[in-house]
Short mmCIF file of C-alpha atoms in Angstrom, two decimals:
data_model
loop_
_atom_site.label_atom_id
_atom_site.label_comp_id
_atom_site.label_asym_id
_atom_site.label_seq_id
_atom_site.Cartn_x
_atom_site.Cartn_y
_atom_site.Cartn_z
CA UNK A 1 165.73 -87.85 87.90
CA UNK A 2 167.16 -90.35 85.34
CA UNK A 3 168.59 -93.34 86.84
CA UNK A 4 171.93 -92.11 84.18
CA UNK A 5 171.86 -88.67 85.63
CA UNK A 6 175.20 -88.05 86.61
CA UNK A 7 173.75 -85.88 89.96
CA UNK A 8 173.00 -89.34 91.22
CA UNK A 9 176.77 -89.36 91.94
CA UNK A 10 176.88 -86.18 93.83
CA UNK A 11 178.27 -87.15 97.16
CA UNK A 12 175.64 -87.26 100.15
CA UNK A 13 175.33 -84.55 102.71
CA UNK A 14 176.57 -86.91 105.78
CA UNK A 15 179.53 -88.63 103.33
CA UNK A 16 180.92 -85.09 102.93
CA UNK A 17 180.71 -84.21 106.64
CA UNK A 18 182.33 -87.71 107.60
CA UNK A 19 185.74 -87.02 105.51
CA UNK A 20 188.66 -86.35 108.29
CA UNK A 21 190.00 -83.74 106.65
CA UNK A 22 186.15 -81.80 106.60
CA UNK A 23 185.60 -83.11 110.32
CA UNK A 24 189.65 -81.79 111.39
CA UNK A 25 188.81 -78.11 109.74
CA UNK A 26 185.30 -77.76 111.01
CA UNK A 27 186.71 -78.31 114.89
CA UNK A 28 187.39 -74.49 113.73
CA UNK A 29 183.59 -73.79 112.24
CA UNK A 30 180.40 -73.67 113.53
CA UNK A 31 177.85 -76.66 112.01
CA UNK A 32 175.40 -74.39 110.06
CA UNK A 33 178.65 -72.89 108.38
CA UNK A 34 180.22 -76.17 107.60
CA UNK A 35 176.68 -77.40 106.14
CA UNK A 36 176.03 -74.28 104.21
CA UNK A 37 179.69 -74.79 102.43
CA UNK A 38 178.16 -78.23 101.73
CA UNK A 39 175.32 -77.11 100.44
CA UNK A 40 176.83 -74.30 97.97
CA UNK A 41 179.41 -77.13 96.51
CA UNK A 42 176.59 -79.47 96.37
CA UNK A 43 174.42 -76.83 94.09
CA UNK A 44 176.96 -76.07 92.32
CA UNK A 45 177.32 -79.62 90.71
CA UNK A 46 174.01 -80.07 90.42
CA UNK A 47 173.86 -76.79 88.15
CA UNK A 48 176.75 -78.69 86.31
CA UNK A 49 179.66 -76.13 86.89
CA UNK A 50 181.11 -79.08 88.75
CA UNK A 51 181.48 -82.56 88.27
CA UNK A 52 180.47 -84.90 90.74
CA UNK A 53 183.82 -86.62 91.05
CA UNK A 54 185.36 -83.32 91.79
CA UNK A 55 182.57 -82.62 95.20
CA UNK A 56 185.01 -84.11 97.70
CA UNK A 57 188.21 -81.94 96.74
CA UNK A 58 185.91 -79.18 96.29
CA UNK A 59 184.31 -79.20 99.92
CA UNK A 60 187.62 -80.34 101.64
CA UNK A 61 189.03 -76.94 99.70
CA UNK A 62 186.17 -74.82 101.14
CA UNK A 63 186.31 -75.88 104.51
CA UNK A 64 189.94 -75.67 104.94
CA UNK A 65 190.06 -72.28 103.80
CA UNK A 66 187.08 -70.69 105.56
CA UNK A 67 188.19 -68.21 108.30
CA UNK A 68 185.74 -67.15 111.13
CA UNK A 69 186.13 -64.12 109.97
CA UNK A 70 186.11 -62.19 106.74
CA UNK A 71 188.50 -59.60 107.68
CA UNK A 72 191.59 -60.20 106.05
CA UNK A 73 195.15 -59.06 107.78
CA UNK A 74 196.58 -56.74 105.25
CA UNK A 75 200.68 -55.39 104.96
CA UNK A 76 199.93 -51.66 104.64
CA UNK A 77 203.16 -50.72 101.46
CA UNK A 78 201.14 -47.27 100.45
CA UNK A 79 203.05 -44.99 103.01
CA UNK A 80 199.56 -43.45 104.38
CA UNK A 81 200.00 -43.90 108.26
CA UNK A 82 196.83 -43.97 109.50
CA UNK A 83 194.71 -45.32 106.45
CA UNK A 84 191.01 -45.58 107.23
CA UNK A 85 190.35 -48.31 104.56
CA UNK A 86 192.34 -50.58 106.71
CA UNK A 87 190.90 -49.77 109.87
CA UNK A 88 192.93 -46.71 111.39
CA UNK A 89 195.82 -47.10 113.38
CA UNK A 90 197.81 -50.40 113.81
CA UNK A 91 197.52 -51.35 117.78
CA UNK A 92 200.80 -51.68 119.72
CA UNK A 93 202.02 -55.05 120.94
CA UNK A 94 201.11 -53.85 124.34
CA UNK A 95 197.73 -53.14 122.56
CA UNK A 96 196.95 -55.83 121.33
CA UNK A 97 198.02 -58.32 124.69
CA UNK A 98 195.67 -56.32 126.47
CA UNK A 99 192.81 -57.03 124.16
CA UNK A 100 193.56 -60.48 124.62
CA UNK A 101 193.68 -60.44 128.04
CA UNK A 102 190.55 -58.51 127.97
CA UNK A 103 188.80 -61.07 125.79
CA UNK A 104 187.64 -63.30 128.81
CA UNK A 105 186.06 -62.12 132.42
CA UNK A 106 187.95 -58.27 133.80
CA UNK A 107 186.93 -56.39 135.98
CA UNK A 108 185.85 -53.41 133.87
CA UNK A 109 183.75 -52.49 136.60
CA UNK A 110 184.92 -54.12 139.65
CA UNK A 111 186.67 -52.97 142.57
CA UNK A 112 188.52 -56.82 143.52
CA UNK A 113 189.27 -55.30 147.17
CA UNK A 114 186.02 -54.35 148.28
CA UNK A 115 183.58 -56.61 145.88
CA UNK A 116 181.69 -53.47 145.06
CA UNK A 117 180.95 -51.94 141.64
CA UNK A 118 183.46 -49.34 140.60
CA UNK A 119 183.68 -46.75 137.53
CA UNK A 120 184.02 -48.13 134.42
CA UNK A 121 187.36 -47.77 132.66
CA UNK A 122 188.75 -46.04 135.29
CA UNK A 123 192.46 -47.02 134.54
CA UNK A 124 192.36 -46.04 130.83
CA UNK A 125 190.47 -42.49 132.30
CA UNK A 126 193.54 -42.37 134.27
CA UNK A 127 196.15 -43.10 132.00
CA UNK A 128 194.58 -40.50 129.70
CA UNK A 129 194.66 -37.52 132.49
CA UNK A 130 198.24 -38.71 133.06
CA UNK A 131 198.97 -37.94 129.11
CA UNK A 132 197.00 -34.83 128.96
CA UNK A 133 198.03 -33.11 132.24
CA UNK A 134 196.09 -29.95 131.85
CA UNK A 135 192.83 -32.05 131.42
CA UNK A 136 190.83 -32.13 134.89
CA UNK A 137 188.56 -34.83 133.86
CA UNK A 138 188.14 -37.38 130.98
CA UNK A 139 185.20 -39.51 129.31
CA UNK A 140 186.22 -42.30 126.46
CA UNK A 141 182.90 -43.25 124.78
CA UNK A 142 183.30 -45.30 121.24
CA UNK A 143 183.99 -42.58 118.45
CA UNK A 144 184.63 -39.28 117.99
CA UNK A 145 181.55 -39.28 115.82
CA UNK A 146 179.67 -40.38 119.38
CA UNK A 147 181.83 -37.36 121.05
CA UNK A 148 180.44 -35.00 119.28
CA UNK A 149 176.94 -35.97 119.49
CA UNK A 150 177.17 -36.68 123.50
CA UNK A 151 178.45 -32.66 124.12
CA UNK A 152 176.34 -31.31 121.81
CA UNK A 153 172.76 -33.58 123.09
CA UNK A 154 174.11 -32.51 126.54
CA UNK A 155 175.03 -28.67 126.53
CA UNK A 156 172.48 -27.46 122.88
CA UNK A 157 169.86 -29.88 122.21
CA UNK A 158 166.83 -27.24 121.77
CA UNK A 159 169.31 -24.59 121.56
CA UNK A 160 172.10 -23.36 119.09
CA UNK A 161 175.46 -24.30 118.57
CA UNK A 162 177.66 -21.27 117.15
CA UNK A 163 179.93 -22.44 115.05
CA UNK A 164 182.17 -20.91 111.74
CA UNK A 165 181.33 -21.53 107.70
CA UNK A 166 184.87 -22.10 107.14
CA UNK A 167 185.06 -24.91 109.93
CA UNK A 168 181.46 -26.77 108.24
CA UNK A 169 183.58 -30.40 107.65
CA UNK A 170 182.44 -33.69 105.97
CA UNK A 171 184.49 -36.53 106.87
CA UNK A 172 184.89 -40.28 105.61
CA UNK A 173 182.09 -41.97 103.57
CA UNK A 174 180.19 -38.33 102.88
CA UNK A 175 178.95 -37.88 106.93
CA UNK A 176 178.75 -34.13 107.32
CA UNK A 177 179.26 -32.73 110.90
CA UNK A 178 176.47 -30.34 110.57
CA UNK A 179 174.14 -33.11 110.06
CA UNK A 180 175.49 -34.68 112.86
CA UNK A 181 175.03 -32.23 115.41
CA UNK A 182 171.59 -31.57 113.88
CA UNK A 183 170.30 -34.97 114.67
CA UNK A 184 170.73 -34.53 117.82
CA UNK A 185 168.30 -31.89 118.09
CA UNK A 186 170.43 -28.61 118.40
CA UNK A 187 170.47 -25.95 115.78
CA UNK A 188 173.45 -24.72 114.04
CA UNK A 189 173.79 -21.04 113.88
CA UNK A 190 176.30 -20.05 111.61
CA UNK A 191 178.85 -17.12 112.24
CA UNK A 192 181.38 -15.33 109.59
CA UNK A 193 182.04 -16.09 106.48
CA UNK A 194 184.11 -19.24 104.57
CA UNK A 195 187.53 -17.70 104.65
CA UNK A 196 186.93 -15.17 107.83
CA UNK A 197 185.50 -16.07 110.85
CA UNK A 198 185.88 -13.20 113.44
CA UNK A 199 185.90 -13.27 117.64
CA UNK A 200 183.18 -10.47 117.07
CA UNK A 201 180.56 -13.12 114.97
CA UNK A 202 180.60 -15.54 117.50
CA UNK A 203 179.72 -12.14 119.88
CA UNK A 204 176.92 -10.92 117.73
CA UNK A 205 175.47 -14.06 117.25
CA UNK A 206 175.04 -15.37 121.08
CA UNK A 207 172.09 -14.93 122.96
CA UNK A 208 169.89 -16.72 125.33
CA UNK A 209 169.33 -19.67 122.71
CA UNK A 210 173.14 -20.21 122.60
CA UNK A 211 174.19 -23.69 123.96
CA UNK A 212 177.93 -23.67 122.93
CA UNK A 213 180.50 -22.80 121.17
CA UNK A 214 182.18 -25.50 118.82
CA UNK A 215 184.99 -24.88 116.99
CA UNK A 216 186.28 -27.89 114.38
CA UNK A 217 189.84 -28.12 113.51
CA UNK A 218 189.46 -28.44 109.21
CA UNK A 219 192.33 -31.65 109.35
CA UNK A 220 191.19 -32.75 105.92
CA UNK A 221 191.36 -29.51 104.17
CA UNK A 222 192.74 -25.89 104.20
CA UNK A 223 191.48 -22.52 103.56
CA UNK A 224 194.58 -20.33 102.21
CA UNK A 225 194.91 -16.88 101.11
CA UNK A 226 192.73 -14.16 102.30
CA UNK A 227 191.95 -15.64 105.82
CA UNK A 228 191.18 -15.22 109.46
CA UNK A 229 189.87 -16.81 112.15
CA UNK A 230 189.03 -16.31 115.94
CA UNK A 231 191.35 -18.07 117.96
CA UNK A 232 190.85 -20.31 121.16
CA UNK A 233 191.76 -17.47 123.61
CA UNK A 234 189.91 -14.68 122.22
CA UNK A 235 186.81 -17.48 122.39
CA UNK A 236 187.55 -18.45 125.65
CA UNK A 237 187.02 -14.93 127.05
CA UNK A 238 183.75 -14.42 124.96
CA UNK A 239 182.59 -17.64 125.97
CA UNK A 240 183.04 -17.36 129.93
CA UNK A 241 181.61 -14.27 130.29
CA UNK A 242 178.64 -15.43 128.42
CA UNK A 243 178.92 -18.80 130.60
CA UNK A 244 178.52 -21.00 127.62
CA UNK A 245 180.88 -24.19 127.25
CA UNK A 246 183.81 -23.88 124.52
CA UNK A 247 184.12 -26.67 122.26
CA UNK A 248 186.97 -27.38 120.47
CA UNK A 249 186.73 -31.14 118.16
CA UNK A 250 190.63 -31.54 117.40
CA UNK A 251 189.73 -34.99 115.49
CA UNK A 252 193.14 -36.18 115.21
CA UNK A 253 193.87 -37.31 118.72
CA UNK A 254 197.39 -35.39 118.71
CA UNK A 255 198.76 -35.34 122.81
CA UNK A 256 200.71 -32.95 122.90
CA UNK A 257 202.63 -30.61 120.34
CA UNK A 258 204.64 -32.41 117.47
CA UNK A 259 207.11 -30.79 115.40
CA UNK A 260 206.56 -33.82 112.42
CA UNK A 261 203.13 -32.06 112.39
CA UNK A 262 203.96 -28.33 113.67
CA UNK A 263 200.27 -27.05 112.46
CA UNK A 264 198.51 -29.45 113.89
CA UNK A 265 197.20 -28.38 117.21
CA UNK A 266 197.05 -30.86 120.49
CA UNK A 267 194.79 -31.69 123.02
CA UNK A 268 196.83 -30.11 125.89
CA UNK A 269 197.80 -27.42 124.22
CA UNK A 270 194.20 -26.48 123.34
CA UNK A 271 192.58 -27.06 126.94
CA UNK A 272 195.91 -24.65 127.94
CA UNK A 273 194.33 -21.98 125.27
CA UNK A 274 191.01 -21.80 126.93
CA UNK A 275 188.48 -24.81 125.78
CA UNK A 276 186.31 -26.28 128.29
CA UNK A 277 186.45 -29.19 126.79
CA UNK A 278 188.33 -30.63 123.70
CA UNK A 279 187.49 -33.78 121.50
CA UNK A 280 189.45 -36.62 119.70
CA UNK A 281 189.06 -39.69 118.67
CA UNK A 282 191.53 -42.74 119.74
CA UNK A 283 192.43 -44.81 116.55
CA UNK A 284 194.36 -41.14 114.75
CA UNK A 285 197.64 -39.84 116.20
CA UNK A 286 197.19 -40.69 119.66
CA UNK A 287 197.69 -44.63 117.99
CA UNK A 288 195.04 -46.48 120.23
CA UNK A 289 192.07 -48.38 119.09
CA UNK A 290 188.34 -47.16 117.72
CA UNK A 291 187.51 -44.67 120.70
CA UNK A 292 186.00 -40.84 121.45
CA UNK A 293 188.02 -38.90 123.92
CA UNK A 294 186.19 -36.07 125.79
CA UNK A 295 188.87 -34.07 128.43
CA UNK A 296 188.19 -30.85 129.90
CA UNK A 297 186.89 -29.35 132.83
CA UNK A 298 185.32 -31.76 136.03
CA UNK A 299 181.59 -30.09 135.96
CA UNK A 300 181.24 -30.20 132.05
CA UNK A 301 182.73 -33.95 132.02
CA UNK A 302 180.33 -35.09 135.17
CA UNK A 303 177.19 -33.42 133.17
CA UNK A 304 178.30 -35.73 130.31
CA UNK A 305 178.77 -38.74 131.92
CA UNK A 306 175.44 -38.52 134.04
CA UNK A 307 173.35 -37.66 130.76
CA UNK A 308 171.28 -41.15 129.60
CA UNK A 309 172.96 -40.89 125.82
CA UNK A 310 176.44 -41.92 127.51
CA UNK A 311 175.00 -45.22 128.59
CA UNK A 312 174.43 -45.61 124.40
CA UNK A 313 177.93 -44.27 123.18
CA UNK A 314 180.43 -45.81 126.15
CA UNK A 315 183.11 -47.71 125.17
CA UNK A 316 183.17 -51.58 125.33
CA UNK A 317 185.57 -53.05 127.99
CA UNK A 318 188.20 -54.30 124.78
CA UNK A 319 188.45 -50.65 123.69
CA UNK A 320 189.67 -49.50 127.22
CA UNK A 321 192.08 -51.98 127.26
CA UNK A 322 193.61 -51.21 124.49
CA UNK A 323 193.71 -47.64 124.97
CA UNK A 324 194.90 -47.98 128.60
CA UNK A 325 197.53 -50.39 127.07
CA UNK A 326 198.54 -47.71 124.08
CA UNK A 327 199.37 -45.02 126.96
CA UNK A 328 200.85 -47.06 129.23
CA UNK A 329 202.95 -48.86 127.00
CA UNK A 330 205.95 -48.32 124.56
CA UNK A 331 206.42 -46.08 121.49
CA UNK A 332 202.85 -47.13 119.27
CA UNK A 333 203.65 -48.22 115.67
CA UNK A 334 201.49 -45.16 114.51
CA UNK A 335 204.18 -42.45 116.05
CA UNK A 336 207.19 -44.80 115.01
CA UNK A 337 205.95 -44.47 111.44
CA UNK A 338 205.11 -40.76 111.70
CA UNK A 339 208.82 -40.32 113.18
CA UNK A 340 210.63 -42.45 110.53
CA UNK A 341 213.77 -41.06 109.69
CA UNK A 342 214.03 -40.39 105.81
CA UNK A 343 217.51 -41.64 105.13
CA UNK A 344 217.54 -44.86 107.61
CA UNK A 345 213.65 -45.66 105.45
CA UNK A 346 216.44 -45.33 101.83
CA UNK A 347 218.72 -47.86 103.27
CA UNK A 348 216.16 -49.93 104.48
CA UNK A 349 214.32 -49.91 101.33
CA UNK A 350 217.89 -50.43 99.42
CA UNK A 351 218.40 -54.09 101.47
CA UNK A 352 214.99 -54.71 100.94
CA UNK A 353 215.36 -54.38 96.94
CA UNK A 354 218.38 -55.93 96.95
CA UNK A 355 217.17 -59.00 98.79
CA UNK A 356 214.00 -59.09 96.35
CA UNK A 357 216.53 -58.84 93.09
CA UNK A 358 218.77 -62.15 94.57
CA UNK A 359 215.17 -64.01 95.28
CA UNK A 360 214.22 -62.96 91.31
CA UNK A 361 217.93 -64.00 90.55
CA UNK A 362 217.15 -67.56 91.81
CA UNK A 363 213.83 -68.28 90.20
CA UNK A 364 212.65 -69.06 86.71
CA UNK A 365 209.31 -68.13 85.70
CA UNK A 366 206.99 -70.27 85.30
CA UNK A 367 205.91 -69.42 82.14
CA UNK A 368 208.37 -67.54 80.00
CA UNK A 369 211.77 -69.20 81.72
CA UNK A 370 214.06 -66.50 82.42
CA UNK A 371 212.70 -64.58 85.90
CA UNK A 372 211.64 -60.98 85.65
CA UNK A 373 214.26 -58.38 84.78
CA UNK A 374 215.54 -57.17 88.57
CA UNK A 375 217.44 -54.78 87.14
CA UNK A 376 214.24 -52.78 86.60
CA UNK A 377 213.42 -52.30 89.92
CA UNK A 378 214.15 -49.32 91.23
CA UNK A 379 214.37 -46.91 94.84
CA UNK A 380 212.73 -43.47 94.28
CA UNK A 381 211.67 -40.86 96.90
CA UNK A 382 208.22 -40.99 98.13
CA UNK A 383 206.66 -38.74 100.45
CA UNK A 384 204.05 -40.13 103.18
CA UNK A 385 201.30 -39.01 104.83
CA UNK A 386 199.36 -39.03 107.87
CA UNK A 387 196.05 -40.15 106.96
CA UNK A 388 193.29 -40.58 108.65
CA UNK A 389 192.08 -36.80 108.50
CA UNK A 390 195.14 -35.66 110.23
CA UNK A 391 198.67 -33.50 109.05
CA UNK A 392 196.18 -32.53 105.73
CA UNK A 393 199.20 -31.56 102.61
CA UNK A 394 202.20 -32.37 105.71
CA UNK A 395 204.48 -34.53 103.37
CA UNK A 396 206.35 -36.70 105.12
CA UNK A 397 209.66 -37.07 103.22
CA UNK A 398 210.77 -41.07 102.20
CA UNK A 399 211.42 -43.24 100.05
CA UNK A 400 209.74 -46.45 98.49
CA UNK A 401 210.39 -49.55 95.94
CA UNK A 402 209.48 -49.03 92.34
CA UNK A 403 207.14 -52.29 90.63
CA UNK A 404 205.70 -52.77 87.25
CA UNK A 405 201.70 -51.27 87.83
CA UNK A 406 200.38 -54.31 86.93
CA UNK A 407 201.99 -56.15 90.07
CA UNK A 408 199.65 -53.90 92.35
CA UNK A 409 196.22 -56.54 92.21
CA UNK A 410 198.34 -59.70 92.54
CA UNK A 411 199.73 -57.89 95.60
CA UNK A 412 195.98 -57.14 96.92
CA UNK A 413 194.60 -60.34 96.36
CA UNK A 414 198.22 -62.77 97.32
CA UNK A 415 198.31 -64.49 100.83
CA UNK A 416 199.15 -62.34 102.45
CA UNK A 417 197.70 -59.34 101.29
CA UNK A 418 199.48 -56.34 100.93
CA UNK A 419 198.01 -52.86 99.78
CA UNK A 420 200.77 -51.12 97.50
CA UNK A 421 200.41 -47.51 96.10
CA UNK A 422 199.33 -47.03 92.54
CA UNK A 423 201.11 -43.70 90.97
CA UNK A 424 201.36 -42.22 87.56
CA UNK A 425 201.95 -45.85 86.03
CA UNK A 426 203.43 -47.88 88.51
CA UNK A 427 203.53 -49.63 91.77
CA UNK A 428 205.09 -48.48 94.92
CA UNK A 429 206.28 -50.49 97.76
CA UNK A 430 206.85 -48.29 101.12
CA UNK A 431 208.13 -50.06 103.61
CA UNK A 432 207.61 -46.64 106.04
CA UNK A 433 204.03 -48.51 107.67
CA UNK A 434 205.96 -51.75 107.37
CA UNK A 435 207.11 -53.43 110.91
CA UNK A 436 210.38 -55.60 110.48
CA UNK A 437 208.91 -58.76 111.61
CA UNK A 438 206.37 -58.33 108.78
CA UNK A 439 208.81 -57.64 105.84
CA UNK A 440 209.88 -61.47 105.09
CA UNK A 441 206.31 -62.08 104.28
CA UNK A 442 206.05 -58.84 102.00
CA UNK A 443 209.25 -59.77 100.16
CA UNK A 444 207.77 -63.15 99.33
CA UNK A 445 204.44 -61.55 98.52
CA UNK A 446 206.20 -59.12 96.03
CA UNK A 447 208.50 -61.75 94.52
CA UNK A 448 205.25 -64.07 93.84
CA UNK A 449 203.56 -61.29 92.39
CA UNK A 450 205.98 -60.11 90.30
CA UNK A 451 206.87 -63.83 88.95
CA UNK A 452 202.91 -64.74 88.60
CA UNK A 453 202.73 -61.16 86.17
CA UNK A 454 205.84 -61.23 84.39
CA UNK A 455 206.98 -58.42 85.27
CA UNK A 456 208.80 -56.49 85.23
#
């Protein structure tokens, strides 16, 4: 290298590390990370896209903005309750203290008194029962995916599982349940037709191969028009006098009846019907954290949790607290949401645009002088949803903030980060998902947005 080269002035490895402010933020960062943010600055002026004066501020930059983790906290403005992109359902303060407390030594298998090993999760299993009283037994494993597989390995592997066309459902990221109950080594014999499914298929169809009978509540989808379908009675009947296990996977996690969602069917109400066992998963309507919930009958639910698979699919000891926690505790942010009240959402959303019109009012832009026009901004009606698989085409009536379209990727990519709705043109702000302590940081985040885009 030429004694003139200017990547003779490229700051040395142990100079960078040395600088206080790169020595305060790393107190936060493991060494290897600290020295590979080093490294990439370092490469980067040697390539020339940065000049050697400009290593110091780059690193110090670098450092002081690296997080331990990549996962970003992000305001949820779309409306969509329980939005899978952003991980589900919100936890509960309750939730999320326990999780904390949970972080360190518990005793998730620990009877204090005694010193002796006790069941795992026994308080969450509890809390669950206590929620679901027609349940005699529970097992929480660590997805409904993982549900589904355990009761299906347990009760049809080598056998069949009878279940309708019309209930044949593909959920998030193109995972079929078909497939999934195939890999586990049962076969899936299918009864009826796509739009009528009949007690007296399941009949014909069962024989000595048959292992159970599943039948999967469609939540993302429905079948109208010419339709039928056996229901959980008429099942139950077939099933116990055939002996076989009935199945029901309600996917959405749903307690107990709700008349926000009046077709959506429940857990209790289900095990009520006739099913020897139902299955749900924990992070949908029920509000609780990633989680599988089996309830049903005491035999079926001992056969599960003595089978070697359950060992492979339980739940980790932060997952029962949390759930525990969400059942326990108060009102979860999921069913506040779901329960909003349409015209209390208008007049919050009214204050809210009001508030964002003075801040407007009170800054110039940056580039252009005059701030954006307030005046443009406008409250229209908005209808939520559920999400997350569950209430499929339930509206649930609201209202939301009208932005200029082009506001919606400085809003993704702002500190913080907030995920708007993009509709026919423009950018919606709904506030329904929203939690007051939150909403001083989103008005900020929408009044920076708006002033960085000139707009409106």
């Amino acid at each position: 290298m030429d004694e003139h080269d200017p990547r003779r002035r490229i700051p040395r490895t142990d100079a960078l590390l040395r600088l206080p402010r790169v020595a305060a933020a790393a107190q936060a960062l493991s060494d290897g990370v600290v020295r590979t943010i080093v490294r990439g600055v370092q490469e980067r002026a040697r390539a020339g896209e940065l000049a050697p004066e400009d290593v110091e501020a780059a690193v110090i930059t670098a450092v002081e903005g690296r997080r331990t983790s990549s996962l970003r906290p992000v305001i949820n403005a779309t409306g969509v309750i329980i939005h899978t992109n952003l991980g589900r359902a919100p936890l509960s303060p309750a939730a999320r203290t326990a999780l904390a407390d949970a972080a360190g030594y518990v005793d998730v298998e620990l009877d204090m008194g005694s010193g002796q090993r006790s069941r795992r999760g026994a308080a969450a299993r509890a809390a669950l029962l206590a929620a679901c009283p027609a349940a005699e037994d529970a097992l929480i494993v660590n997805n409904g995916a993982a549900a589904l597989v355990l009761a299906t390995t347990a009760f049809a592997a080598g056998r069949e599982v009878l279940i309708s066309r019309g209930e044949f459902v593909e959920i998030g990221a193109g995972f079929r349940l078909s497939d999934l109950i195939e890999s586990t080594g049962a076969r899936l014999r299918e009864v009826g037709t796509t739009n009528r499914t009949r007690c007296e298929d399941y009949a014909a169809a069962m024989g000595e191969a048959t292992g159970c009978i599943l039948k999967v509540h469609p939540s993302n989808f429905r079948v109208s028009g010419f339709t039928a379908e056996a229901t959980l009675p008429e099942l139950a009947r077939l099933a116990g006098a055939r002996a076989v296990p009935l199945i029901a996977d309600l996917g959405s996690g749903l307690l107990s009846a709700d008349p926000a969602l009046p077709a959506e069917p429940d857990l209790d109400s289900a095990l009520r019907s006739g099913a020897d066992l139902v299955i749900a998963s924990g992070d949908k309507l029920l509000g609780g954290p990633q989680a599988g919930l089996l309830l049903g009958r005491a035999d079926l639910i001992a056969r599960l949790s003595r089978h070697p698979l359950a060992r492979a699919v339980r739940a980790d000891k932060l997952a029962l607290a949390a759930l525990e926690a969400t059942l326990n505790g108060p009102e979860a942010p999921v069913a506040r949401a779901l329960h909003t009240d349409p015209e209390a959402l208008r007049a919050r959303t009214e204050a809210f645009a009001e508030d964002l019109r003075a801040r407007l009012s009170a800054q110039p832009h940056p580039r252009q002088g005059p701030g954006p026009d307030s005046a443009a901004l406008a409250v229209v009606p908005h209808d939520g949803r559920t999400g997350g698989g569950g209430g499929a085409e339930v509206p649930l009536p609201g209202w939301a903030l009208r932005l200029p379209e082009a506001a919606a990727r400085a809003l993704r990519t702002g500190e913080p980060a907030v995920l708007p709705r993009v509709h026919d043109g423009t950018c919606l702000i709904d506030l329904r998902c929203v939690p007051d302590e939150a909403q001083p940081a989103l008005l900020t985040a929408v009044a920076v947005a708006l002033t960085a885009t000139g707009a409106p």
